[in-house]
CSV table of C-alpha atoms in Angstrom, one decimal:
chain,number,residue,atom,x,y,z
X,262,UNK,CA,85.9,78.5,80.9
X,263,UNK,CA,89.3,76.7,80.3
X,264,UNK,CA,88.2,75.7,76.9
X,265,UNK,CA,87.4,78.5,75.4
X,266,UNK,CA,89.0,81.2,73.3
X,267,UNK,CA,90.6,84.1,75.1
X,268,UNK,CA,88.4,86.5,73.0
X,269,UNK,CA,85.1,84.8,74.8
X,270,UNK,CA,86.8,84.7,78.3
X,271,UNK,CA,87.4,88.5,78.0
X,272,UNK,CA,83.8,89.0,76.7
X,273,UNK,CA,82.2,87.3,79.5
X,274,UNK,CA,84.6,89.2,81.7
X,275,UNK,CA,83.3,92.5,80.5
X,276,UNK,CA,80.0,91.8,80.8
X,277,UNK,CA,80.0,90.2,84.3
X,278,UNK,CA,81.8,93.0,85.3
X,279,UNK,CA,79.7,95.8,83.7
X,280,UNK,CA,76.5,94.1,85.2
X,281,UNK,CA,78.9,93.8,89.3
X,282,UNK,CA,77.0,95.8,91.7
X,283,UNK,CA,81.2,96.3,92.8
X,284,UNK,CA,84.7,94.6,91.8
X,285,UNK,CA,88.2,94.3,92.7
X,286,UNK,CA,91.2,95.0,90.8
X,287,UNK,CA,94.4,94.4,92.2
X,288,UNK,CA,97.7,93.9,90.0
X,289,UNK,CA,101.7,94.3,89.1
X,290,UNK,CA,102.0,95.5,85.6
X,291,UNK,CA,105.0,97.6,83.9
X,292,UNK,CA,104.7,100.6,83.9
X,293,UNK,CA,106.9,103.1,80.9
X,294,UNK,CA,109.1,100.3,80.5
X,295,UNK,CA,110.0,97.1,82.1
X,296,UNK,CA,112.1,99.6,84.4
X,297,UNK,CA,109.3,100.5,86.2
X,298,UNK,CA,105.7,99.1,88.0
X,299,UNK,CA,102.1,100.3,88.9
X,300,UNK,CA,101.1,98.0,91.9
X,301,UNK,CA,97.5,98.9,92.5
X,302,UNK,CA,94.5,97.2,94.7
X,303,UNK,CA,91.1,98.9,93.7
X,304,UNK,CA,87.5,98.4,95.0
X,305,UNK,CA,84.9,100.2,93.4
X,306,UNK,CA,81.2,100.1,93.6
X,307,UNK,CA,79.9,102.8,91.2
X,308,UNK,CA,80.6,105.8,92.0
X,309,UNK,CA,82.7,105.4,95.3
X,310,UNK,CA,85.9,103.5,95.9
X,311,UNK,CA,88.9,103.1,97.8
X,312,UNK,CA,92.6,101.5,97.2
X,313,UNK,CA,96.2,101.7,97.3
X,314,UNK,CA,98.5,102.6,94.2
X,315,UNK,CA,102.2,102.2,94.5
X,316,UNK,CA,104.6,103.5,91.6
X,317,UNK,CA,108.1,102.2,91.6
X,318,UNK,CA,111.0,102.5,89.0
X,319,UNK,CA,114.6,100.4,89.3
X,320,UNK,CA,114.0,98.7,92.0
X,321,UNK,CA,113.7,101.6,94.4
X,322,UNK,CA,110.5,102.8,97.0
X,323,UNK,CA,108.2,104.5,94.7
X,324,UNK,CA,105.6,107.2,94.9
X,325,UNK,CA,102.6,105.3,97.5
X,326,UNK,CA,99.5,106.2,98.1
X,327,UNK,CA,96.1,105.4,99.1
X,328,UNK,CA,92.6,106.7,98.3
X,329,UNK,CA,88.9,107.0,99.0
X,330,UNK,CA,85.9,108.2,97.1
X,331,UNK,CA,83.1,109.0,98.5
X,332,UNK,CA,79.9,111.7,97.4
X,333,UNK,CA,81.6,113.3,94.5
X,334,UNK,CA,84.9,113.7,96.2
X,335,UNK,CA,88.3,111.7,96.1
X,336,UNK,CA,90.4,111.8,99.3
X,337,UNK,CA,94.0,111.0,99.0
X,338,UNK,CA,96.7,110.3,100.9
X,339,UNK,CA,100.5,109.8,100.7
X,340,UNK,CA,102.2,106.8,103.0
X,341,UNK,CA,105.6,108.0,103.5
X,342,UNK,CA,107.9,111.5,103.7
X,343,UNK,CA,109.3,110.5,100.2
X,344,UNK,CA,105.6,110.1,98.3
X,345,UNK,CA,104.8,113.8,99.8
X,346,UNK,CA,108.4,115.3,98.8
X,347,UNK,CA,108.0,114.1,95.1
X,348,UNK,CA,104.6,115.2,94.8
X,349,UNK,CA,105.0,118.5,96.1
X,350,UNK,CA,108.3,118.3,94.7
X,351,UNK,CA,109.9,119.7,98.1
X,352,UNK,CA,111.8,118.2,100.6
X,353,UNK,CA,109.9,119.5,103.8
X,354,UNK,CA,106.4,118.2,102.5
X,355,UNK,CA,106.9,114.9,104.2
X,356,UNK,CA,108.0,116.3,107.4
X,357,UNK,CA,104.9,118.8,107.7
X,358,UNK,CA,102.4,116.7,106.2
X,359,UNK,CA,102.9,113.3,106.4
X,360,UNK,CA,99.7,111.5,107.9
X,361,UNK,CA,97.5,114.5,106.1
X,362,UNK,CA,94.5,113.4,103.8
X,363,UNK,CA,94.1,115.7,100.3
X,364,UNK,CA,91.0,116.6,98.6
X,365,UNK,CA,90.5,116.3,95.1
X,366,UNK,CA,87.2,116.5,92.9
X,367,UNK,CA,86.2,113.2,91.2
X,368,UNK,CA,85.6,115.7,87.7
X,369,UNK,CA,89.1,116.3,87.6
X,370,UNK,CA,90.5,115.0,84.3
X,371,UNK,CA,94.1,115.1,85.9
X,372,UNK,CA,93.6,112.8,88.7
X,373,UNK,CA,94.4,109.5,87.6
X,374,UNK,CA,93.2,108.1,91.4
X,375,UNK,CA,89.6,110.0,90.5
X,376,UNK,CA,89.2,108.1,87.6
X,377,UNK,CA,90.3,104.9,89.6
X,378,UNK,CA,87.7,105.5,91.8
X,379,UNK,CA,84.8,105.1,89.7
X,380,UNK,CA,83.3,101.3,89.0
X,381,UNK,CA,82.8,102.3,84.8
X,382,UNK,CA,86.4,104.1,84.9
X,383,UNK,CA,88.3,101.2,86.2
X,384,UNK,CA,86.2,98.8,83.8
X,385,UNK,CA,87.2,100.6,80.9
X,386,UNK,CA,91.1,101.1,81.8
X,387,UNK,CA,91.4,97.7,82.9
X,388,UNK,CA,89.9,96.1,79.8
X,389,UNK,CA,90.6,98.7,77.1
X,390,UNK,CA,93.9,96.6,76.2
X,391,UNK,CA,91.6,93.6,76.2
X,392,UNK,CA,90.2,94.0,72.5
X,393,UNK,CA,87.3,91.4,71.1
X,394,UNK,CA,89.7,91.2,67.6
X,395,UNK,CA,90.7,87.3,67.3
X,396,UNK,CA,94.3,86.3,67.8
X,397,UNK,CA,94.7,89.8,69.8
X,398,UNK,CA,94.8,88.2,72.8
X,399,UNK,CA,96.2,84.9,74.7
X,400,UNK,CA,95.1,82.6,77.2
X,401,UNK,CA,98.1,82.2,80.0
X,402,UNK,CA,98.6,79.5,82.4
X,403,UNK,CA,96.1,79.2,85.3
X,404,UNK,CA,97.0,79.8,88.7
X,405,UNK,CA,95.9,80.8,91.9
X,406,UNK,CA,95.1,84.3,92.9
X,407,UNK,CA,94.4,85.3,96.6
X,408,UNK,CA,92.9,81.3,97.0
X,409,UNK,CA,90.8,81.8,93.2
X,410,UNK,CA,91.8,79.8,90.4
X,411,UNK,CA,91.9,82.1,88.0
X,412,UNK,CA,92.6,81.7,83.8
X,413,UNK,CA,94.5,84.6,82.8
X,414,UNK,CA,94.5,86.8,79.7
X,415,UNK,CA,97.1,89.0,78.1
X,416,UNK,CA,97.6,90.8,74.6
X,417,UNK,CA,99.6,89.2,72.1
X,418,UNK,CA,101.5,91.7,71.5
X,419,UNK,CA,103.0,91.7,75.4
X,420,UNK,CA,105.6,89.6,77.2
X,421,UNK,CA,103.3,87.1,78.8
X,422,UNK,CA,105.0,86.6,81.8
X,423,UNK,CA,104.3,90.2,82.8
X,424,UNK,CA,100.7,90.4,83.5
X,425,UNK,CA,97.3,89.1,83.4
X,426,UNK,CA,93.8,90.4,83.3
């Protein structure tokens, strides 16, 4: 794979990936801004899933959270007082239900998690800034990811240093 063009790399990567009876995301990447991050660690096999998605800005705690999607459904479920005060945008929400599980519908449009949660949804938001036009993307240094060499990919257009599919 090292010697080939980024645009066939990402090719093969979608199509291994469509054809994955389940896959793995897990990542750092900005998020509006270099000010801010979306750490996230997805598994998904088709139509269930489960993960943890972390949003931080400046430096400070963020909003965390994890999830599970099961039969139609997507459970999820703050980690701290502070994720469940910003969300319900109260600051007794952490102290009553902190430890509590919510319930939302994987047909929700609105639920970025419920989309997450779904093997064709994560394909298509992790790879839509992946485009097959040549010199749209660039090969980055290989390194080593959870014990996997990996070669990593990243539009031209971003700082490479800041992520890699």
């Amino acid at each position: 794979m090292e010697g080939l063009a980024a645009e066939a790399i990402a090719a093969r990567a979608r199509d291994a990936a469509a054809r994955a009876g389940a896959m793995r995301v897990k990542g750092v990447m900005p998020f509006l801004g270099k000010n801010a991050t979306f750490t996230f660690d997805l598994h998904v096999a088709g139509d269930r899933g489960a993960g943890s998605i972390t949003f931080a800005e400046g430096g400070k705690p963020g909003i965390r959270y994890e999830f599970v999607a099961v039969d139609g459904k997507t459970y999820v479920r703050p980690l701290d007082e502070q994720t469940w005060n910003a969300l319900a945008d109260s600051p007794l929400a952490g102290q009553r239900f902190n430890g509590k599980w919510l319930l939302e519908g994987l047909d929700s449009g609105d639920v970025p998690v419920a989309q997450l949660s779904r093997a064709s949804s994560v394909l298509d938001w992790t790879l839509a800034d992946f485009p097959a036009t040549p010199g749209k993307l660039v090969k980055v240094p290989a390194k080593d990811v959870d014990g996997v060499k990996v070669i990593g990919l990243t539009p031209a257009r971003i700082d490479h240093a800041e992520g890699t599919l």
